[in-house]
Amino acid sequence: MITVTDLHKSFGTNEVLKGISNKVDEQEVVCIIGASGSGKSTFLRCLNLLEEVTAGHILIDGEDLTDPKVNINQLRSQVGMVFQHFNLFPHKTVLENITLGPIKVKKESKADAEKHAHELLEKVGLSDKAYAYPSSLSGGQKQRVAISRALAMTPKVMLFDEPTSALDPELVGEVLAVMKDLANEGMTMVVVTHEMSFAKEVGDRVLFIDEGVVHEEGPPEKIFDNPQSERLKTFLGKVL
Amino acid sequence: MEYIIGVIPDLIQGIKLTFLITIVGVLIGFVIGTFVGIGRLANNKFISWICIIYIEIIRGTPILVQILFIYFGVSDLFSINLDKLTASIIAIAINAGAYVAEIVRGGIQSIDKGQTEAGRTLGLSHVQTMRYIVWPQAFKRIIPPLGNQFIISLKDTSLFSVIAVNDLLYMGKAYAASTFSYFEPYLMVGVFYLIITIPSSIILRIVERRLDV
């Protein structure tokens, strides 16, 4: 599904990603953990070119994102993304937030898009909020709308950038539950997270990114119960 | 007292012209400013530089120089006879355009980058993201400074009396010169400006509150 080869990313002279190669298979849930500043969010943002790649290649379904000829809007519409700070459109209702992409990018009719949006809202338990504005929602509700907005594009893969980090502790559960459902339905997911229990429970594979490289990777049992490197042991010691 | 009443018909005539120049000028200036403000932020260096040069030239020269340059200078160069009203509207439009451009730029830049990222992530193009996501939010925020610019431009039109446009100030001045009374006409000119500017400020504040900005 996603193949990353020797990915490098620099901001000016500061090299944040120092050569990452990895693969994400179809229906796989990959969780990325690491300290802040390790490059894990930057890595995720490279996967839909929110960050311009300095060197290396990213293939999604065989199409190379780094190829200047590639239609980036077309590719992005197939890669859903959920942000730490939700980034809902405050001037649009929940329904309009969700239908904007399908109507403008996929050229769906308004009726079709709205029907799909209502289904998605029902799925995330927010059918009563279709006509509300984002400012009237709680953080957990906002993030569930943001997930619906991404899903409305029927993406092949979903990227999550610390989706629960900005939430009050009691609201984390409702968002993780939606993500868990999604994983069970077979969605391919890449999740940057600080929720170790989620990574353990839902993740098929965990990547530990440190200083711009994948320092250690493996199934969650191995990463959490039997870490090999000192760095990972220190990191887990701090967060668990 | 007789001069206070006597000057009013002339001033009403003048204020109509002042209003006309300001409204048409600022409307055109708003269109110019929107394009220049967005152009300033363009990735294309050529476009952004043209916009910067325009803004800096206009902001760096007095509007009095600009009106004289347009009315006498440009007319002379191209041997055309610009009428005073057209020259005034052009001057206000070009002048307000530069300030509006900076207002627009500030408004767009004040919108969180996450909004653009969310739009682009959905697959919207740069232009679509601007049109459906950034601009509607930025526009709300720039309404107060735009209203402010309207009031500034309105007062700037008084400088156009140098080319003998029959605006508010010019009408008062002419009345004063013909009656040899100076206190009352100029007092009333001031009052007439306030008659427009104070309600404008109040309307602006109501609009602001309505928009919840």
PDB file of N, CA, C and O in Angstrom, chain B residues 31-81:
ATOM      1  N   VAL B  31     -11.328  45.713  -4.767  1.00  0.00           N
ATOM      2  CA  VAL B  31     -11.041  44.679  -5.764  1.00  0.00           C
ATOM      3  C   VAL B  31      -9.539  44.624  -6.035  1.00  0.00           C
ATOM      4  O   VAL B  31      -8.917  43.554  -6.016  1.00  0.00           O
ATOM      5  N   ILE B  32      -8.934  45.799  -6.253  1.00  0.00           N
ATOM      6  CA  ILE B  32      -7.483  45.848  -6.477  1.00  0.00           C
ATOM      7  C   ILE B  32      -6.761  45.223  -5.273  1.00  0.00           C
ATOM      8  O   ILE B  32      -5.900  44.367  -5.421  1.00  0.00           O
ATOM      9  N   GLY B  33      -7.163  45.675  -4.083  1.00  0.00           N
ATOM     10  CA  GLY B  33      -6.487  45.229  -2.867  1.00  0.00           C
ATOM     11  C   GLY B  33      -6.593  43.729  -2.646  1.00  0.00           C
ATOM     12  O   GLY B  33      -5.641  43.094  -2.184  1.00  0.00           O
ATOM     13  N   THR B  34      -7.755  43.159  -2.988  1.00  0.00           N
ATOM     14  CA  THR B  34      -7.915  41.716  -2.808  1.00  0.00           C
ATOM     15  C   THR B  34      -6.934  40.960  -3.696  1.00  0.00           C
ATOM     16  O   THR B  34      -6.224  40.061  -3.242  1.00  0.00           O
ATOM     17  N   PHE B  35      -6.872  41.356  -4.962  1.00  0.00           N
ATOM     18  CA  PHE B  35      -5.962  40.661  -5.871  1.00  0.00           C
ATOM     19  C   PHE B  35      -4.497  40.895  -5.490  1.00  0.00           C
ATOM     20  O   PHE B  35      -3.693  39.972  -5.473  1.00  0.00           O
ATOM     21  N   VAL B  36      -4.169  42.155  -5.166  1.00  0.00           N
ATOM     22  CA  VAL B  36      -2.776  42.458  -4.828  1.00  0.00           C
ATOM     23  C   VAL B  36      -2.379  41.771  -3.518  1.00  0.00           C
ATOM     24  O   VAL B  36      -1.283  41.232  -3.393  1.00  0.00           O
ATOM     25  N   GLY B  37      -3.305  41.772  -2.550  1.00  0.00           N
ATOM     26  CA  GLY B  37      -3.015  41.129  -1.262  1.00  0.00           C
ATOM     27  C   GLY B  37      -2.772  39.642  -1.425  1.00  0.00           C
ATOM     28  O   GLY B  37      -1.843  39.080  -0.846  1.00  0.00           O
ATOM     29  N   ILE B  38      -3.599  38.984  -2.250  1.00  0.00           N
ATOM     30  CA  ILE B  38      -3.408  37.557  -2.509  1.00  0.00           C
ATOM     31  C   ILE B  38      -2.151  37.359  -3.357  1.00  0.00           C
ATOM     32  O   ILE B  38      -1.357  36.458  -3.110  1.00  0.00           O
ATOM     33  N   GLY B  39      -1.962  38.267  -4.332  1.00  0.00           N
ATOM     34  CA  GLY B  39      -0.783  38.177  -5.205  1.00  0.00           C
ATOM     35  C   GLY B  39       0.521  38.300  -4.427  1.00  0.00           C
ATOM     36  O   GLY B  39       1.513  37.660  -4.745  1.00  0.00           O
ATOM     37  N   ARG B  40       0.509  39.127  -3.400  1.00  0.00           N
ATOM     38  CA  ARG B  40       1.704  39.294  -2.566  1.00  0.00           C
ATOM     39  C   ARG B  40       2.123  37.995  -1.933  1.00  0.00           C
ATOM     40  O   ARG B  40       3.295  37.758  -1.652  1.00  0.00           O
ATOM     41  N   LEU B  41       1.136  37.134  -1.668  1.00  0.00           N
ATOM     42  CA  LEU B  41       1.438  35.867  -1.004  1.00  0.00           C
ATOM     43  C   LEU B  41       1.709  34.751  -2.012  1.00  0.00           C
ATOM     44  O   LEU B  41       1.934  33.610  -1.632  1.00  0.00           O
ATOM     45  N   ALA B  42       1.677  35.082  -3.311  1.00  0.00           N
ATOM     46  CA  ALA B  42       1.855  34.047  -4.334  1.00  0.00           C
ATOM     47  C   ALA B  42       3.259  33.456  -4.253  1.00  0.00           C
ATOM     48  O   ALA B  42       4.210  34.120  -3.858  1.00  0.00           O
ATOM     49  N   ASN B  43       3.340  32.192  -4.644  1.00  0.00           N
ATOM     50  CA  ASN B  43       4.659  31.550  -4.672  1.00  0.00           C
ATOM     51  C   ASN B  43       5.496  32.104  -5.807  1.00  0.00           C
ATOM     52  O   ASN B  43       6.724  32.104  -5.741  1.00  0.00           O
ATOM     53  N   ASN B  44       4.812  32.552  -6.853  1.00  0.00           N
ATOM     54  CA  ASN B  44       5.509  33.119  -7.998  1.00  0.00           C
ATOM     55  C   ASN B  44       6.178  34.451  -7.609  1.00  0.00           C
ATOM     56  O   ASN B  44       5.519  35.425  -7.285  1.00  0.00           O
ATOM     57  N   LYS B  45       7.514  34.444  -7.647  1.00  0.00           N
ATOM     58  CA  LYS B  45       8.284  35.609  -7.183  1.00  0.00           C
ATOM     59  C   LYS B  45       7.965  36.869  -7.997  1.00  0.00           C
ATOM     60  O   LYS B  45       7.899  37.967  -7.455  1.00  0.00           O
ATOM     61  N   PHE B  46       7.768  36.682  -9.290  1.00  0.00           N
ATOM     62  CA  PHE B  46       7.505  37.828 -10.158  1.00  0.00           C
ATOM     63  C   PHE B  46       6.215  38.525  -9.725  1.00  0.00           C
ATOM     64  O   PHE B  46       6.172  39.748  -9.548  1.00  0.00           O
ATOM     65  N   ILE B  47       5.170  37.744  -9.538  1.00  0.00           N
ATOM     66  CA  ILE B  47       3.882  38.314  -9.133  1.00  0.00           C
ATOM     67  C   ILE B  47       3.993  38.983  -7.765  1.00  0.00           C
ATOM     68  O   ILE B  47       3.549  40.117  -7.569  1.00  0.00           O
ATOM     69  N   SER B  48       4.619  38.300  -6.813  1.00  0.00           N
ATOM     70  CA  SER B  48       4.665  38.873  -5.465  1.00  0.00           C
ATOM     71  C   SER B  48       5.501  40.156  -5.452  1.00  0.00           C
ATOM     72  O   SER B  48       5.176  41.105  -4.740  1.00  0.00           O
ATOM     73  N   TRP B  49       6.550  40.211  -6.273  1.00  0.00           N
ATOM     74  CA  TRP B  49       7.359  41.428  -6.315  1.00  0.00           C
ATOM     75  C   TRP B  49       6.619  42.612  -6.925  1.00  0.00           C
ATOM     76  O   TRP B  49       6.712  43.726  -6.438  1.00  0.00           O
ATOM     77  N   ILE B  50       5.861  42.339  -7.990  1.00  0.00           N
ATOM     78  CA  ILE B  50       5.058  43.416  -8.584  1.00  0.00           C
ATOM     79  C   ILE B  50       4.119  43.997  -7.538  1.00  0.00           C
ATOM     80  O   ILE B  50       3.957  45.206  -7.403  1.00  0.00           O
ATOM     81  N   CYS B  51       3.495  43.095  -6.768  1.00  0.00           N
ATOM     82  CA  CYS B  51       2.547  43.542  -5.749  1.00  0.00           C
ATOM     83  C   CYS B  51       3.259  44.340  -4.659  1.00  0.00           C
ATOM     84  O   CYS B  51       2.752  45.371  -4.200  1.00  0.00           O
ATOM     85  N   ILE B  52       4.425  43.874  -4.237  1.00  0.00           N
ATOM     86  CA  ILE B  52       5.178  44.581  -3.188  1.00  0.00           C
ATOM     87  C   ILE B  52       5.563  45.973  -3.678  1.00  0.00           C
ATOM     88  O   ILE B  52       5.417  46.967  -2.954  1.00  0.00           O
ATOM     89  N   ILE B  53       6.041  46.061  -4.924  1.00  0.00           N
ATOM     90  CA  ILE B  53       6.467  47.357  -5.460  1.00  0.00           C
ATOM     91  C   ILE B  53       5.293  48.338  -5.479  1.00  0.00           C
ATOM     92  O   ILE B  53       5.410  49.480  -5.050  1.00  0.00           O
ATOM     93  N   TYR B  54       4.148  47.865  -5.963  1.00  0.00           N
ATOM     94  CA  TYR B  54       2.950  48.710  -5.991  1.00  0.00           C
ATOM     95  C   TYR B  54       2.607  49.212  -4.592  1.00  0.00           C
ATOM     96  O   TYR B  54       2.403  50.413  -4.369  1.00  0.00           O
ATOM     97  N   ILE B  55       2.566  48.288  -3.638  1.00  0.00           N
ATOM     98  CA  ILE B  55       2.182  48.659  -2.267  1.00  0.00           C
ATOM     99  C   ILE B  55       3.160  49.683  -1.701  1.00  0.00           C
ATOM    100  O   ILE B  55       2.756  50.701  -1.123  1.00  0.00           O
ATOM    101  N   GLU B  56       4.451  49.443  -1.898  1.00  0.00           N
ATOM    102  CA  GLU B  56       5.453  50.326  -1.296  1.00  0.00           C
ATOM    103  C   GLU B  56       5.437  51.710  -1.934  1.00  0.00           C
ATOM    104  O   GLU B  56       5.597  52.721  -1.247  1.00  0.00           O
ATOM    105  N   ILE B  57       5.240  51.768  -3.250  1.00  0.00           N
ATOM    106  CA  ILE B  57       5.196  53.083  -3.909  1.00  0.00           C
ATOM    107  C   ILE B  57       4.010  53.889  -3.389  1.00  0.00           C
ATOM    108  O   ILE B  57       4.141  55.066  -3.043  1.00  0.00           O
ATOM    109  N   ILE B  58       2.853  53.260  -3.314  1.00  0.00           N
ATOM    110  CA  ILE B  58       1.656  53.993  -2.886  1.00  0.00           C
ATOM    111  C   ILE B  58       1.737  54.390  -1.412  1.00  0.00           C
ATOM    112  O   ILE B  58       1.408  55.510  -1.030  1.00  0.00           O
ATOM    113  N   ARG B  59       2.195  53.454  -0.599  1.00  0.00           N
ATOM    114  CA  ARG B  59       2.252  53.766   0.833  1.00  0.00           C
ATOM    115  C   ARG B  59       3.371  54.750   1.155  1.00  0.00           C
ATOM    116  O   ARG B  59       3.329  55.434   2.173  1.00  0.00           O
ATOM    117  N   GLY B  60       4.353  54.807   0.260  1.00  0.00           N
ATOM    118  CA  GLY B  60       5.510  55.658   0.533  1.00  0.00           C
ATOM    119  C   GLY B  60       5.392  57.073  -0.013  1.00  0.00           C
ATOM    120  O   GLY B  60       6.286  57.891   0.187  1.00  0.00           O
ATOM    121  N   THR B  61       4.303  57.361  -0.739  1.00  0.00           N
ATOM    122  CA  THR B  61       4.142  58.722  -1.273  1.00  0.00           C
ATOM    123  C   THR B  61       2.830  59.321  -0.768  1.00  0.00           C
ATOM    124  O   THR B  61       1.855  58.601  -0.567  1.00  0.00           O
ATOM    125  N   PRO B  62       2.800  60.642  -0.566  1.00  0.00           N
ATOM    126  CA  PRO B  62       1.565  61.259  -0.079  1.00  0.00           C
ATOM    127  C   PRO B  62       0.465  61.189  -1.131  1.00  0.00           C
ATOM    128  O   PRO B  62       0.741  61.275  -2.334  1.00  0.00           O
ATOM    129  N   ILE B  63      -0.751  61.067  -0.690  1.00  0.00           N
ATOM    130  CA  ILE B  63      -1.876  60.981  -1.623  1.00  0.00           C
ATOM    131  C   ILE B  63      -2.025  62.292  -2.409  1.00  0.00           C
ATOM    132  O   ILE B  63      -2.469  62.288  -3.562  1.00  0.00           O
ATOM    133  N   LEU B  64      -1.589  63.377  -1.821  1.00  0.00           N
ATOM    134  CA  LEU B  64      -1.640  64.666  -2.525  1.00  0.00           C
ATOM    135  C   LEU B  64      -0.755  64.624  -3.779  1.00  0.00           C
ATOM    136  O   LEU B  64      -1.146  65.093  -4.850  1.00  0.00           O
ATOM    137  N   VAL B  65       0.419  64.011  -3.616  1.00  0.00           N
ATOM    138  CA  VAL B  65       1.314  63.849  -4.766  1.00  0.00           C
ATOM    139  C   VAL B  65       0.661  62.937  -5.799  1.00  0.00           C
ATOM    140  O   VAL B  65       0.714  63.188  -7.006  1.00  0.00           O
ATOM    141  N   GLN B  66       0.010  61.879  -5.307  1.00  0.00           N
ATOM    142  CA  GLN B  66      -0.613  60.910  -6.221  1.00  0.00           C
ATOM    143  C   GLN B  66      -1.710  61.572  -7.068  1.00  0.00           C
ATOM    144  O   GLN B  66      -1.780  61.353  -8.280  1.00  0.00           O
ATOM    145  N   ILE B  67      -2.546  62.386  -6.436  1.00  0.00           N
ATOM    146  CA  ILE B  67      -3.638  63.002  -7.210  1.00  0.00           C
ATOM    147  C   ILE B  67      -3.089  64.007  -8.224  1.00  0.00           C
ATOM    148  O   ILE B  67      -3.536  64.046  -9.378  1.00  0.00           O
ATOM    149  N   LEU B  68      -2.081  64.779  -7.810  1.00  0.00           N
ATOM    150  CA  LEU B  68      -1.496  65.749  -8.740  1.00  0.00           C
ATOM    151  C   LEU B  68      -0.825  65.029  -9.902  1.00  0.00           C
ATOM    152  O   LEU B  68      -0.909  65.442 -11.054  1.00  0.00           O
ATOM    153  N   PHE B  69      -0.145  63.924  -9.566  1.00  0.00           N
ATOM    154  CA  PHE B  69       0.538  63.137 -10.593  1.00  0.00           C
ATOM    155  C   PHE B  69      -0.460  62.583 -11.607  1.00  0.00           C
ATOM    156  O   PHE B  69      -0.248  62.640 -12.813  1.00  0.00           O
ATOM    157  N   ILE B  70      -1.578  62.058 -11.088  1.00  0.00           N
ATOM    158  CA  ILE B  70      -2.579  61.468 -11.989  1.00  0.00           C
ATOM    159  C   ILE B  70      -3.271  62.559 -12.803  1.00  0.00           C
ATOM    160  O   ILE B  70      -3.370  62.472 -14.031  1.00  0.00           O
ATOM    161  N   TYR B  71      -3.715  63.605 -12.133  1.00  0.00           N
ATOM    162  CA  TYR B  71      -4.536  64.608 -12.816  1.00  0.00           C
ATOM    163  C   TYR B  71      -3.727  65.461 -13.776  1.00  0.00           C
ATOM    164  O   TYR B  71      -4.132  65.678 -14.917  1.00  0.00           O
ATOM    165  N   PHE B  72      -2.543  65.912 -13.304  1.00  0.00           N
ATOM    166  CA  PHE B  72      -1.735  66.749 -14.194  1.00  0.00           C
ATOM    167  C   PHE B  72      -0.667  65.952 -14.929  1.00  0.00           C
ATOM    168  O   PHE B  72      -0.514  66.060 -16.132  1.00  0.00           O
ATOM    169  N   GLY B  73       0.063  65.106 -14.177  1.00  0.00           N
ATOM    170  CA  GLY B  73       1.213  64.390 -14.741  1.00  0.00           C
ATOM    171  C   GLY B  73       0.827  63.417 -15.836  1.00  0.00           C
ATOM    172  O   GLY B  73       1.271  63.526 -16.987  1.00  0.00           O
ATOM    173  N   VAL B  74      -0.062  62.470 -15.489  1.00  0.00           N
ATOM    174  CA  VAL B  74      -0.424  61.428 -16.446  1.00  0.00           C
ATOM    175  C   VAL B  74      -1.185  62.026 -17.627  1.00  0.00           C
ATOM    176  O   VAL B  74      -0.957  61.659 -18.782  1.00  0.00           O
ATOM    177  N   SER B  75      -2.063  62.975 -17.344  1.00  0.00           N
ATOM    178  CA  SER B  75      -2.820  63.609 -18.436  1.00  0.00           C
ATOM    179  C   SER B  75      -1.867  64.276 -19.415  1.00  0.00           C
ATOM    180  O   SER B  75      -2.042  64.189 -20.631  1.00  0.00           O
ATOM    181  N   ASP B  76      -0.847  64.918 -18.861  1.00  0.00           N
ATOM    182  CA  ASP B  76       0.129  65.620 -19.688  1.00  0.00           C
ATOM    183  C   ASP B  76       0.915  64.637 -20.544  1.00  0.00           C
ATOM    184  O   ASP B  76       1.080  64.819 -21.746  1.00  0.00           O
ATOM    185  N   LEU B  77       1.374  63.568 -19.904  1.00  0.00           N
ATOM    186  CA  LEU B  77       2.209  62.587 -20.593  1.00  0.00           C
ATOM    187  C   LEU B  77       1.479  61.987 -21.790  1.00  0.00           C
ATOM    188  O   LEU B  77       2.023  61.856 -22.871  1.00  0.00           O
ATOM    189  N   PHE B  78       0.214  61.592 -21.574  1.00  0.00           N
ATOM    190  CA  PHE B  78      -0.530  60.942 -22.658  1.00  0.00           C
ATOM    191  C   PHE B  78      -1.385  61.920 -23.439  1.00  0.00           C
ATOM    192  O   PHE B  78      -2.182  61.510 -24.280  1.00  0.00           O
ATOM    193  N   SER B  79      -1.218  63.215 -23.160  1.00  0.00           N
ATOM    194  CA  SER B  79      -2.023  64.246 -23.812  1.00  0.00           C
ATOM    195  C   SER B  79      -3.509  63.915 -23.803  1.00  0.00           C
ATOM    196  O   SER B  79      -4.191  63.998 -24.838  1.00  0.00           O
ATOM    197  N   ILE B  80      -4.012  63.479 -22.642  1.00  0.00           N
ATOM    198  CA  ILE B  80      -5.452  63.248 -22.536  1.00  0.00           C
ATOM    199  C   ILE B  80      -6.003  64.231 -21.522  1.00  0.00           C
ATOM    200  O   ILE B  80      -5.254  64.791 -20.737  1.00  0.00           O
ATOM    201  N   ASN B  81      -7.303  64.392 -21.566  1.00  0.00           N
ATOM    202  CA  ASN B  81      -7.927  65.316 -20.636  1.00  0.00           C
ATOM    203  C   ASN B  81      -8.782  64.545 -19.640  1.00  0.00           C
ATOM    204  O   ASN B  81      -9.960  64.325 -19.865  1.00  0.00           O
TER     205      ASN B  81
END
